[in-house]
XYZ file of C-alpha atoms in Angstrom:
603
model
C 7.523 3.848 -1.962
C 7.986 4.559 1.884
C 8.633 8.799 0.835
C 5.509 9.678 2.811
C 5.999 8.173 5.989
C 9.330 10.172 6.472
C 10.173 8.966 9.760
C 9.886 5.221 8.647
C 12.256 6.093 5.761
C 14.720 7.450 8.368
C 14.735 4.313 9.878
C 15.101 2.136 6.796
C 18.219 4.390 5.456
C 20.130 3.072 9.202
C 19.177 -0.398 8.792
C 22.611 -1.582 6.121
C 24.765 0.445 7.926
C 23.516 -1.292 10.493
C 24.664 -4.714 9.003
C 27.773 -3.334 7.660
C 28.483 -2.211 11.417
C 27.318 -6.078 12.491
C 29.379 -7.540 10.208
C 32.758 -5.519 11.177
C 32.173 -6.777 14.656
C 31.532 -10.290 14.103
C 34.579 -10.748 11.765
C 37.169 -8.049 13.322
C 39.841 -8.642 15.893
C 39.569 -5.871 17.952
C 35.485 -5.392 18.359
C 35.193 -2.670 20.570
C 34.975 -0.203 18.271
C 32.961 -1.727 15.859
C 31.000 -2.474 18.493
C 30.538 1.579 20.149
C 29.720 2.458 16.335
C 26.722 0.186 16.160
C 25.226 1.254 18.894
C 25.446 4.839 18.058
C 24.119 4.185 15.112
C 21.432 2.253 15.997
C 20.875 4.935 18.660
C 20.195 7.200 16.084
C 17.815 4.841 14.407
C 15.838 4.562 17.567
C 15.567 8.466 17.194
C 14.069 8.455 13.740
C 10.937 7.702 16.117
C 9.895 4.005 13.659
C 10.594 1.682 16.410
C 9.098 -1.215 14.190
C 11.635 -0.802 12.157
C 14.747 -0.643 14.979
C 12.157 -3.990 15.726
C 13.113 -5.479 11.977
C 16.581 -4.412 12.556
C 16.987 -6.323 15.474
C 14.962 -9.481 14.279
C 17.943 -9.341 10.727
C 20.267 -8.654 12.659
C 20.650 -11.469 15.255
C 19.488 -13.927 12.260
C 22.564 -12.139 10.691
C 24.394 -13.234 13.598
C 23.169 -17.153 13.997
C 24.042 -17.509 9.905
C 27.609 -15.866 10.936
C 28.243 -18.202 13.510
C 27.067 -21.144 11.414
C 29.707 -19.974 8.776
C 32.296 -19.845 11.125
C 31.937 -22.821 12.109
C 32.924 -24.403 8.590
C 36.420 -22.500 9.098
C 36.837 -24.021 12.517
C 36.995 -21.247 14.559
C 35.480 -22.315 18.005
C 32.619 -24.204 19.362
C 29.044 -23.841 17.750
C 27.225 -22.462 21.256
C 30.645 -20.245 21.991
C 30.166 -18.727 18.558
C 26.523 -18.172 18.622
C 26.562 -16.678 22.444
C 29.694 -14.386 21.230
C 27.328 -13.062 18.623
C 24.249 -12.672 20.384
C 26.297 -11.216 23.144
C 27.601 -8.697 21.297
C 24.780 -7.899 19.138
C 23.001 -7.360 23.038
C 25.664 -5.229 24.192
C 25.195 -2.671 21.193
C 21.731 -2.396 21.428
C 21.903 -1.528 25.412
C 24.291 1.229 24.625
C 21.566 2.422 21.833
C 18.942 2.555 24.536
C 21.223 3.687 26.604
C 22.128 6.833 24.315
C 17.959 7.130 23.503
C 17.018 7.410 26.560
C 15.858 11.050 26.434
C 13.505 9.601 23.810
C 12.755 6.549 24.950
C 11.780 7.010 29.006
C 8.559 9.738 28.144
C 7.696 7.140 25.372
C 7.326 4.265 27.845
C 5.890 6.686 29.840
C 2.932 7.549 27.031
C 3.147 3.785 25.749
C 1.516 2.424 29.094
C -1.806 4.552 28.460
C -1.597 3.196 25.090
C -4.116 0.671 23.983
C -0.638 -1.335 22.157
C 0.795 -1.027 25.922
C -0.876 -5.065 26.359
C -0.105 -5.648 22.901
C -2.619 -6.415 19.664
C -5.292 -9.232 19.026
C -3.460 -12.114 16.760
C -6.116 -10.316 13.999
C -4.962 -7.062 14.728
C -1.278 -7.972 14.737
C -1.639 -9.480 11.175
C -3.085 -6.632 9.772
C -1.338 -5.667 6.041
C -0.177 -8.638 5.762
C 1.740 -9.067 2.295
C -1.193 -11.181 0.324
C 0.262 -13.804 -1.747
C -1.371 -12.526 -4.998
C 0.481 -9.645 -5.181
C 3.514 -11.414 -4.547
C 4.351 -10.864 -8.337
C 3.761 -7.427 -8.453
C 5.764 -6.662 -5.266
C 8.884 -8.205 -6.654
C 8.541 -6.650 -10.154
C 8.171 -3.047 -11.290
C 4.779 -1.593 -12.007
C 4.344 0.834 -14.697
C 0.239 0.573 -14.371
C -1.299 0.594 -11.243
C 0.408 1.788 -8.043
C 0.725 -0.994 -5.573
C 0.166 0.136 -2.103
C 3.462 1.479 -0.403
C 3.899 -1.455 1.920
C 3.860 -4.041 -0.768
C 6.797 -2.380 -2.761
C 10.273 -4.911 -2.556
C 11.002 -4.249 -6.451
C 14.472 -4.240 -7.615
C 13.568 -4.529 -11.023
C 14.175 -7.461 -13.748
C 17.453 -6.385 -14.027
C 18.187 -6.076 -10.078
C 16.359 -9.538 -9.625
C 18.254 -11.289 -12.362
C 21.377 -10.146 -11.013
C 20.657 -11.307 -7.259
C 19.775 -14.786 -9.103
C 23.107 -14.707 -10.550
C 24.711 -13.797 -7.772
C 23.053 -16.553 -6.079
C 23.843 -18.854 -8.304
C 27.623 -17.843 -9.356
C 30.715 -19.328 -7.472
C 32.469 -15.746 -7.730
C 31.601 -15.160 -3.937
C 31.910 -17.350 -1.360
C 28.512 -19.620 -0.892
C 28.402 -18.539 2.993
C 27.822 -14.830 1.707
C 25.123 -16.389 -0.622
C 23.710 -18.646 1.222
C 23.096 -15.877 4.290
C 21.371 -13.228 2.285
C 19.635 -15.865 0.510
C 18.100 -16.945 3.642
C 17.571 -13.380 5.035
C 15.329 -13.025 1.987
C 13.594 -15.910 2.393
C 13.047 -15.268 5.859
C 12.332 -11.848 5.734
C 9.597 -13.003 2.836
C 8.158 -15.258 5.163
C 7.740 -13.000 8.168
C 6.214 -10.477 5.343
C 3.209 -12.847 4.488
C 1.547 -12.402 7.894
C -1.917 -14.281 8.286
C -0.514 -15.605 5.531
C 2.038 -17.696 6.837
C 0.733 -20.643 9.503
C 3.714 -19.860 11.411
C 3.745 -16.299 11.705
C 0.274 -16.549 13.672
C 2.419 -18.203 16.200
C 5.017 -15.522 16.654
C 2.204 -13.243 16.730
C 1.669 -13.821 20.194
C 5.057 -13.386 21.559
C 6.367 -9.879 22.915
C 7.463 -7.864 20.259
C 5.311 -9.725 17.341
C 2.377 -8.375 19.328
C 3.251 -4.733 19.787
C 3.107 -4.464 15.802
C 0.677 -4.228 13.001
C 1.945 -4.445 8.878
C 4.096 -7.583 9.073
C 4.690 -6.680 5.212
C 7.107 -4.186 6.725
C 9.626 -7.369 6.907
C 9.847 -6.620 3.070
C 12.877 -4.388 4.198
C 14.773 -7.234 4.597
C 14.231 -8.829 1.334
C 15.121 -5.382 0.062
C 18.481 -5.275 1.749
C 19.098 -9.061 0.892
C 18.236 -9.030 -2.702
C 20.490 -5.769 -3.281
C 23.487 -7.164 -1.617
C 22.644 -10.057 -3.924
C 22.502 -8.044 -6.843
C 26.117 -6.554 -6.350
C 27.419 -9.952 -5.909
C 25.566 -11.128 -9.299
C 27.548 -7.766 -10.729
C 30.799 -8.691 -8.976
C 30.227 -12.565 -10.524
C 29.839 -11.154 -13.988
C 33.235 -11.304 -14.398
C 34.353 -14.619 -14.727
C 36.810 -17.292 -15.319
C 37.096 -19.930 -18.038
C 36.114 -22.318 -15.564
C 33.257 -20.873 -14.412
C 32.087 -19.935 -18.230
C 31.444 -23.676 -19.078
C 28.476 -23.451 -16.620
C 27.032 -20.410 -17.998
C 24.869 -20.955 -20.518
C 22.771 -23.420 -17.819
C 22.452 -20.761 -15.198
C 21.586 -18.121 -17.721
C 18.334 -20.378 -18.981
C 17.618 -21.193 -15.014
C 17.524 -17.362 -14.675
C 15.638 -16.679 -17.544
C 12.990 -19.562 -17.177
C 12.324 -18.236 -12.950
C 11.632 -14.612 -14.901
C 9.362 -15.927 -17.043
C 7.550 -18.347 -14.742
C 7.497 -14.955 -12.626
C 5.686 -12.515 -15.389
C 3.639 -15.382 -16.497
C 2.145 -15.835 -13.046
C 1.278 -12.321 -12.661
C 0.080 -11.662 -15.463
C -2.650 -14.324 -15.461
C -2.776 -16.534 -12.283
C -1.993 -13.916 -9.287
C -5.091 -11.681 -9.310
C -4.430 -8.982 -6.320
C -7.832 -7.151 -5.341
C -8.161 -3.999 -6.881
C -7.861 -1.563 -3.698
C -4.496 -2.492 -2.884
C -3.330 -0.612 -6.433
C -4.701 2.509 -7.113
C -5.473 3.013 -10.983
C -6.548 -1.017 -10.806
C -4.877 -4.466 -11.157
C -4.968 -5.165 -15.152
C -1.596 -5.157 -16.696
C -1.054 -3.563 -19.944
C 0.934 -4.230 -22.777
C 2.830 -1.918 -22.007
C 3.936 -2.995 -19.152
C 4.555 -6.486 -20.551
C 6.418 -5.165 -23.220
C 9.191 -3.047 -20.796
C 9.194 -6.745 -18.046
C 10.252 -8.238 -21.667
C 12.627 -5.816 -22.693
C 14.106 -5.705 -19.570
C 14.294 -9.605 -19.072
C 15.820 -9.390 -22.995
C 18.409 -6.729 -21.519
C 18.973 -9.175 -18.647
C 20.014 -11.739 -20.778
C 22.407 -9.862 -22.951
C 24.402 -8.470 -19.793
C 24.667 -12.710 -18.346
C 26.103 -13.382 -22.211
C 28.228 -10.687 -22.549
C 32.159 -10.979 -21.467
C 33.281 -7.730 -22.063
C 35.148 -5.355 -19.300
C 32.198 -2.721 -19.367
C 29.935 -5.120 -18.474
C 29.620 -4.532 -14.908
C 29.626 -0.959 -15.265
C 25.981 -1.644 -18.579
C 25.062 -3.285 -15.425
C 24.853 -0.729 -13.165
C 23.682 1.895 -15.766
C 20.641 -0.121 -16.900
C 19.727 -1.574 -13.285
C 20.005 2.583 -12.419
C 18.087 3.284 -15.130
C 15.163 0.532 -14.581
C 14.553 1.697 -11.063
C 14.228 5.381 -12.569
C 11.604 4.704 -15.043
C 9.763 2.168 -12.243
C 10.181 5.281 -10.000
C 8.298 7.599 -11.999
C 4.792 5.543 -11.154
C 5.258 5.937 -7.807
C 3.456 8.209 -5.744
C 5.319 10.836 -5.093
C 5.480 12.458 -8.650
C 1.790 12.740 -8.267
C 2.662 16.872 -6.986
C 0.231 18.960 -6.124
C -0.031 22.773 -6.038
C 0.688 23.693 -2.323
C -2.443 25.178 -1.626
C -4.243 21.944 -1.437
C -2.806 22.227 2.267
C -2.329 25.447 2.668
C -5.398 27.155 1.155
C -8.226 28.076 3.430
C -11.873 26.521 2.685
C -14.954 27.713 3.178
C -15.220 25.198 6.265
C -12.042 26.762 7.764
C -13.212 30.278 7.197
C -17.046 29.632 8.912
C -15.673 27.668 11.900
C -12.806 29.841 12.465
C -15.332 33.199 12.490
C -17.352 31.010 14.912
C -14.607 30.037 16.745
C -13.756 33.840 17.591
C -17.255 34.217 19.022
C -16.588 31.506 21.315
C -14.743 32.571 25.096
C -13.353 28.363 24.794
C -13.197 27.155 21.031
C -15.426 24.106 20.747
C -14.446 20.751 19.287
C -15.810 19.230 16.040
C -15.887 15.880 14.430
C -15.678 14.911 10.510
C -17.681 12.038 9.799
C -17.174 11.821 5.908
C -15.978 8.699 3.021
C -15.112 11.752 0.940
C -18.071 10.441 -1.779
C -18.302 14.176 -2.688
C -17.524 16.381 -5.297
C -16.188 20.200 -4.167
C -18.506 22.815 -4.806
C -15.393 24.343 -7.298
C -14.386 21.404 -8.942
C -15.081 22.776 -12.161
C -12.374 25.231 -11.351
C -9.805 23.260 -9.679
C -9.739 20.757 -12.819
C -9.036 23.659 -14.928
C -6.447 24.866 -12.477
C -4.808 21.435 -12.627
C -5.028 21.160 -16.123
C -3.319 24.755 -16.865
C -0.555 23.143 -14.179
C -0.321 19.852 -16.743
C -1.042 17.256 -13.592
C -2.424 14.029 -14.655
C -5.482 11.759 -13.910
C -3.340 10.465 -10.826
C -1.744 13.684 -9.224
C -5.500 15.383 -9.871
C -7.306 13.035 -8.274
C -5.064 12.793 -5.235
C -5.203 16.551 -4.779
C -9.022 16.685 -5.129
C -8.610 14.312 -2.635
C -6.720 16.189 -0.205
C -9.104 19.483 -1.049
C -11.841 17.076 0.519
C -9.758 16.302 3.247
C -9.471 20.192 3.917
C -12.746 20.779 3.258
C -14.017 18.099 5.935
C -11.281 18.937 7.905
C -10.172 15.394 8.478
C -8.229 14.062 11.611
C -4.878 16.073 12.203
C -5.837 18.810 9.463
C -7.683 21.072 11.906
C -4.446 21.745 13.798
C -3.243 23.357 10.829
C -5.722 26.146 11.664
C -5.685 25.757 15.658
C -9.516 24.312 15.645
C -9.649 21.382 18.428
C -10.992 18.739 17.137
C -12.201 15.331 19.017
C -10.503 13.170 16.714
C -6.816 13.309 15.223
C -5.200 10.146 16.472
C -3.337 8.045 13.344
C -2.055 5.104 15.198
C 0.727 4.563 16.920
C 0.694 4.621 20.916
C -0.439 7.959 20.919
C -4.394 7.044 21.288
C -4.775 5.859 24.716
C -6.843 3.423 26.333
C -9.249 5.616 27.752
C -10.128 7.796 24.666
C -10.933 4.707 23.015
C -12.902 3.961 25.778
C -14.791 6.958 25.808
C -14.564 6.990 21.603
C -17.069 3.557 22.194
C -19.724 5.283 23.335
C -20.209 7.791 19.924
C -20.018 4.593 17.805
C -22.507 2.331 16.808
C -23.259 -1.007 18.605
C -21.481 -3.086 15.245
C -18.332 -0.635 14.636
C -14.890 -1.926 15.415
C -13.287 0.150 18.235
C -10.765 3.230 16.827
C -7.959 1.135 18.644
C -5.785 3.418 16.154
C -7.895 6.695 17.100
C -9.121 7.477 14.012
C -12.542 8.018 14.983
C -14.365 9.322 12.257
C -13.689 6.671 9.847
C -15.240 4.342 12.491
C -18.174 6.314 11.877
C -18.889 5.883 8.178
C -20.986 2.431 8.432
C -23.243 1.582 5.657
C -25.525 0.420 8.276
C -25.831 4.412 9.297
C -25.664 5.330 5.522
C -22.432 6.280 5.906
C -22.599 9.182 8.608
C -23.080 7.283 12.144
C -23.604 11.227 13.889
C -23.005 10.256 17.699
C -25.249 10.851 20.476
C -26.058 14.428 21.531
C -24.959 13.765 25.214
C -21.674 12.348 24.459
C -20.791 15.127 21.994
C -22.461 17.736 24.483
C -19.667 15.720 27.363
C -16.741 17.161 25.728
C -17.564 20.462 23.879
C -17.960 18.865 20.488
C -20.309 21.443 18.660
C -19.545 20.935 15.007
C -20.558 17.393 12.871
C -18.849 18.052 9.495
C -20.466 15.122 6.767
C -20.864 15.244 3.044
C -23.492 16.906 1.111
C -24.740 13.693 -0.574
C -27.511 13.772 2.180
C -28.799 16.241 0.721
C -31.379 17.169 -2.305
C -33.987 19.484 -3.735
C -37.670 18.350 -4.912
C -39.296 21.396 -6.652
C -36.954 24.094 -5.760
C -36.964 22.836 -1.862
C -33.926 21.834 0.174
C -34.310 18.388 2.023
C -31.087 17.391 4.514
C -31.257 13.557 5.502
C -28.312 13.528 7.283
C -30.314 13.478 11.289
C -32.770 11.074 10.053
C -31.847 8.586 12.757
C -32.467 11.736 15.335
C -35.729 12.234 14.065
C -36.953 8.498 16.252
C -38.958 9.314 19.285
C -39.729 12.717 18.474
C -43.441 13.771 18.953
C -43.599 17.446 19.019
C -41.703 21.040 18.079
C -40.512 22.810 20.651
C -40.150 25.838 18.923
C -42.855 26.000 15.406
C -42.173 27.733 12.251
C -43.250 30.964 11.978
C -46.300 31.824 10.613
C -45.688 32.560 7.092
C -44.834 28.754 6.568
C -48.152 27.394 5.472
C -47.086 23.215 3.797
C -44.730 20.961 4.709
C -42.319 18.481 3.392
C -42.057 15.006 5.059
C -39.325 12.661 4.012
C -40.060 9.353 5.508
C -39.975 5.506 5.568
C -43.348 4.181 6.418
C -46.581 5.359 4.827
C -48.532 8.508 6.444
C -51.836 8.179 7.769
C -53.288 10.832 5.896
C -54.360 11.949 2.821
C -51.796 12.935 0.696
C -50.062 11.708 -2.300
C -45.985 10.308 -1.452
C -43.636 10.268 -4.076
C -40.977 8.278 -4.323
C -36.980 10.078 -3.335
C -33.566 8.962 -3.126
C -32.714 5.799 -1.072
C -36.243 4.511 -1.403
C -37.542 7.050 0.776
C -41.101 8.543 0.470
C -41.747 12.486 0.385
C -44.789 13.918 1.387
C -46.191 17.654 1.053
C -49.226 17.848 2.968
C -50.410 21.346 4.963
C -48.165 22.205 8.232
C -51.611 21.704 10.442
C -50.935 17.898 9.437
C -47.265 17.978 11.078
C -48.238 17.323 15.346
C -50.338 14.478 14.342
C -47.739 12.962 11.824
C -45.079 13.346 14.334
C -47.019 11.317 16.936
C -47.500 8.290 14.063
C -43.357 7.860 13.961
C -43.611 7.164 11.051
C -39.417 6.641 10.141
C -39.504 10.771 9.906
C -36.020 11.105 7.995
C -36.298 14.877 7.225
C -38.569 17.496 7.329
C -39.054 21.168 5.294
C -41.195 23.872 6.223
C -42.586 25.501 3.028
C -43.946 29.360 2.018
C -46.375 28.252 -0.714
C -46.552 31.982 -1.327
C -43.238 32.462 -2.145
C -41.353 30.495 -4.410
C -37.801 28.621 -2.947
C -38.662 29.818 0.775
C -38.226 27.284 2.601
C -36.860 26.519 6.732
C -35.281 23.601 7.580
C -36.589 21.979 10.701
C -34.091 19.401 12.553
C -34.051 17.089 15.713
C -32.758 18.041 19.072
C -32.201 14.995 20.880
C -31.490 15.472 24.767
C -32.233 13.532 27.628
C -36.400 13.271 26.717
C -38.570 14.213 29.397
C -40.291 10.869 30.256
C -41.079 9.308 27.075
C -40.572 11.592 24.615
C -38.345 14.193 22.802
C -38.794 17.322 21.343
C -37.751 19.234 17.872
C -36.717 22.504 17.279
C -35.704 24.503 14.565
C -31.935 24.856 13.343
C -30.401 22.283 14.908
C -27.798 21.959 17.991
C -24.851 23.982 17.565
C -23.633 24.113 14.046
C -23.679 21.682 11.471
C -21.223 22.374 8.346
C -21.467 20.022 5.174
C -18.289 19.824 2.641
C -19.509 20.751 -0.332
């Protein structure tokens, strides 16, 4: 679930041998080496570059440690405060030789971190954010062959996997310490994943670490790590004596009662919002019918008392995670010239670009609402290439992103771009300083850099273009926004995108050329003239009236939102006129033809 943020993944794959490490420490005689292994290795997860994950690490770790202690404690070995101070202790010294051996990593990220709007740490709000919402709870915990559950939400060992860290729970085969530890790392680790969720989490959100991190469902990695070991202790326990076998039959119904309760629940009481699964929240039959098979499966392995059955165990836990894999993500593939393939957009800016003595900036402002001008031929492309309604749509997808050159894409093709940030301390506390002054009065700050979406406000209908003067203040000559702006009355081309430019303009600076003898007015308030309005998109009015008419309509202001001028002698000839908004002398500000600097629209 985590395949696409790579360097998160990194840091997951350290965390158990991490714990393994921990654990050969606590319990060994001579912990020294032990002890130089786990910080090298948790040196290297430092390096993976997730540091909310060395963060998770630490947080399992030193509960790992306290639950050691407490264990030791019922063998008699020491003092409860001398155990728990040897473990913490050592646990400490580890991670100062990881820093230690990170340092070359770590000193130019402090460095960057105190520019960094996280260097005073997040907002309780902002802390919380993707928190793990208790209705999807269920569909966390079990596989989903339907919709795909967002990648942060994904702790599924599968039926089999989860009845087997039950029974490992709930067998005698391993010692109850070993249970009852990974038991409570789950539980704890479940917990910390609920977030806003969780009364008690909003008080940890304040305190140092807590505060320097956003997705608190992240602390699903522990319930991950604590169910598995769980699960090979239920496969360990499923060999058993005749002692144990006379309590069987009881544990087995427990088991298969909790599953039950479990699919029952999500099926029809937990009702996640659809946007955290793509493809929607409805469960099929299908689905039901492979949770029952499996939970029938289940069953048959807890019966069974055979010597293969640890191995069927294995197999068909291997072989549930496979099939539960294949609705993941990352089998939606896509041909790589979604990425690498060149778009119109990229072609004009990069010809413009080479005009240019300094390459200008730009700025996509775009919810992707639009359909590529060659989507005819892409689906058939796809189609010939046998990718379904899921890898189609996220390629299409990522064409759009290409084609509005979204944050980080331009530096694929070298184009400098004002925004590009994705979290992270990268975006510092003056850009989103200066970021505040492009947005609207009611948009949240782009704490996380990622400007443009900031800028797609329904209140702006959904292209909030920024002031002239602040793009003008650093270079930024190209607004990129979707075509949906646009449309054609009677063979004429209308472009609503500047209509909040058009407000205080009185006059052209610059008037069409002769030849142009009508005009078409797309506006919000009636004109005071005589002319008939009919009615366009958006509940806008359009007026064609003769060009003489335009001076005095632009002194009414009457909510101008686009304007067209029109060769009535000529069929489809038409000229665009758009705003130019500068610093107005006195009062008022001027129009000209064309625009300022160059306006491309994904198409």
């Amino acid at each position: 679930a985590h395949v696409e943020q790579i360097n998160q993944l990194q840091g997951l794959a350290w965390m158990p041998i991490l714990f393994a490490l921990y654990h050969r420490l606590l319990t060994s005689e001579g912990p020294w080496r032990a002890g130089l292994l786990l910080g090298m290795a948790w040196a290297l997860q430092i390096f993976s570059g997730h540091t909310q994950t060395v963060f998770i690490s630490g947080i399992g770790l030193a509960l790992y440690g306290l639950l050691m202690a407490r264990g030791a404690r019922q063998n008699g070995i020491g003092s409860m405060p001398a155990r728990i101070r040897r473990a913490l202790l050592m646990l400490a010294a580890s991670f100062a030789l990881a820093l230690l051996l990170a340092l070359p990593q770590l000193l130019p990220s402090l460095e960057l971190s105190s520019l960094s709007n996280r260097s005073s740490g997040f907002s309780v709000q902002e802390a919380t954010a993707f928190s793990l919402p208790p209705s999807v709870f269920g569909r966390a915990l079990l596989p989903s062959y339907d919709g795909q559950l967002f990648g942060e939400y994904v702790a599924t060992l599968g039926i089999i996997g989860l009845g087997l860290a039950l029974w490992g729970v709930a067998s005698n085969a391993v010692s109850i310490q070993k249970r009852r530890i990974w038991l409570l790392l789950a539980l704890v680790g479940l917990a910390l994943a609920f977030g806003r969720y969780n009364p008690l989490y909003l008080l940890l959100a304040n305190l140092p670490g807590f505060n320097l991190f956003r997705v608190p469902a992240r602390f699903l990695a522990l319930v991950s790590l604590a169910l598995a070991l769980l699960a090979g202790m239920g496969v360990e326990a499923l060999e058993i004596t005749a002692a144990q076998a006379l309590r069987r039959p009881r544990r087995i119904a427990a088991i298969a009662v909790f599953i039950a309760l479990l699919i029952i629940l999500t099926r029809f009481v937990l009702q996640p919002d659809g946007s955290l699964l793509f493809g929607g929240p409805a469960i099929s039959d299908r689905s039901l019918l492979i949770w029952a098979g499996s939970a029938l499966l289940l069953i048959g392995l807890l019966t069974l008392r055979h010597r293969w059955t640890q191995v069927a165990a294995a197999v068909l836990l291997v072989l549930e995670l496979f099939l539960a894999s294949l609705n993941l993500p990352y089998n939606d593939l896509a041909p790589p010239d979604v990425y690498l393939g060149q778009r119109d957009t990229v072609s004009e800016l990069l010809e413009l670009q080479a005009k240019e003595v300094a390459p200008s900036r730009l700025i996509a402002i775009s919810p992707l609402y639009f359909d590529p001008l060659d989507i005819a031929d892409l689906r058939a492309r796809y189609d010939g290439l046998s990718m379904d309604y899921n890898a189609q749509f996220h390629a299409l997808d990522a064409v759009k992103m290409q084609e509005t050159l979204m944050p980080k894409l331009p530096l694929t093709w070298s184009i400098p771009s004002i925004d590009g940030f994705g979290g992270g301390i990268t975006p510092g506390r003056h850009y989103t300083l200066y970021s505040s002054l492009l947005q609207p009065a009611d948009a949240l700050l782009a704490v996380d850099g990622r400007l443009g979406e900031r800028l797609t406000l329904r209140s702006c209908r959904r292209a909030c273009i920024p002031e002239l003067r602040w793009l003008e203040a650093t270079d930024t000559r190209t607004v990129i926004t979707d075509k949906v702006f646009d449309f054609w009355q009677d063979g004429i081309f209308y472009d609503t995108a500047l209509w909040n430019f058009w407000d205080g303009v009185t006059e052209l600076n610059q008037p069409p050329e002769d030849r142009y003898d009508r005009v078409g007015i797309v506006h919000r308030q009636p004109l005071a003239i005589d002319a008939s309005a009919a009615p366009v998109q958006e509940g806008f009015s359009l007026t064609v009236t003769d060009i003489a008419d335009l001076p005095d309509i632009l002194r009414q202001q009457p909510g101008i939102v686009a304007v067209t001028a029109i060769d009535s002698s000529e069929p489809g000839r038409f000229q665009e006129i758009q705003p130019h908004q500068g610093v107005p002398p006195a009062a008022d500000r001027q129009a000209r033809l064309s625009g300022c600097g160059h306006a491309h629209r994904g198409r």
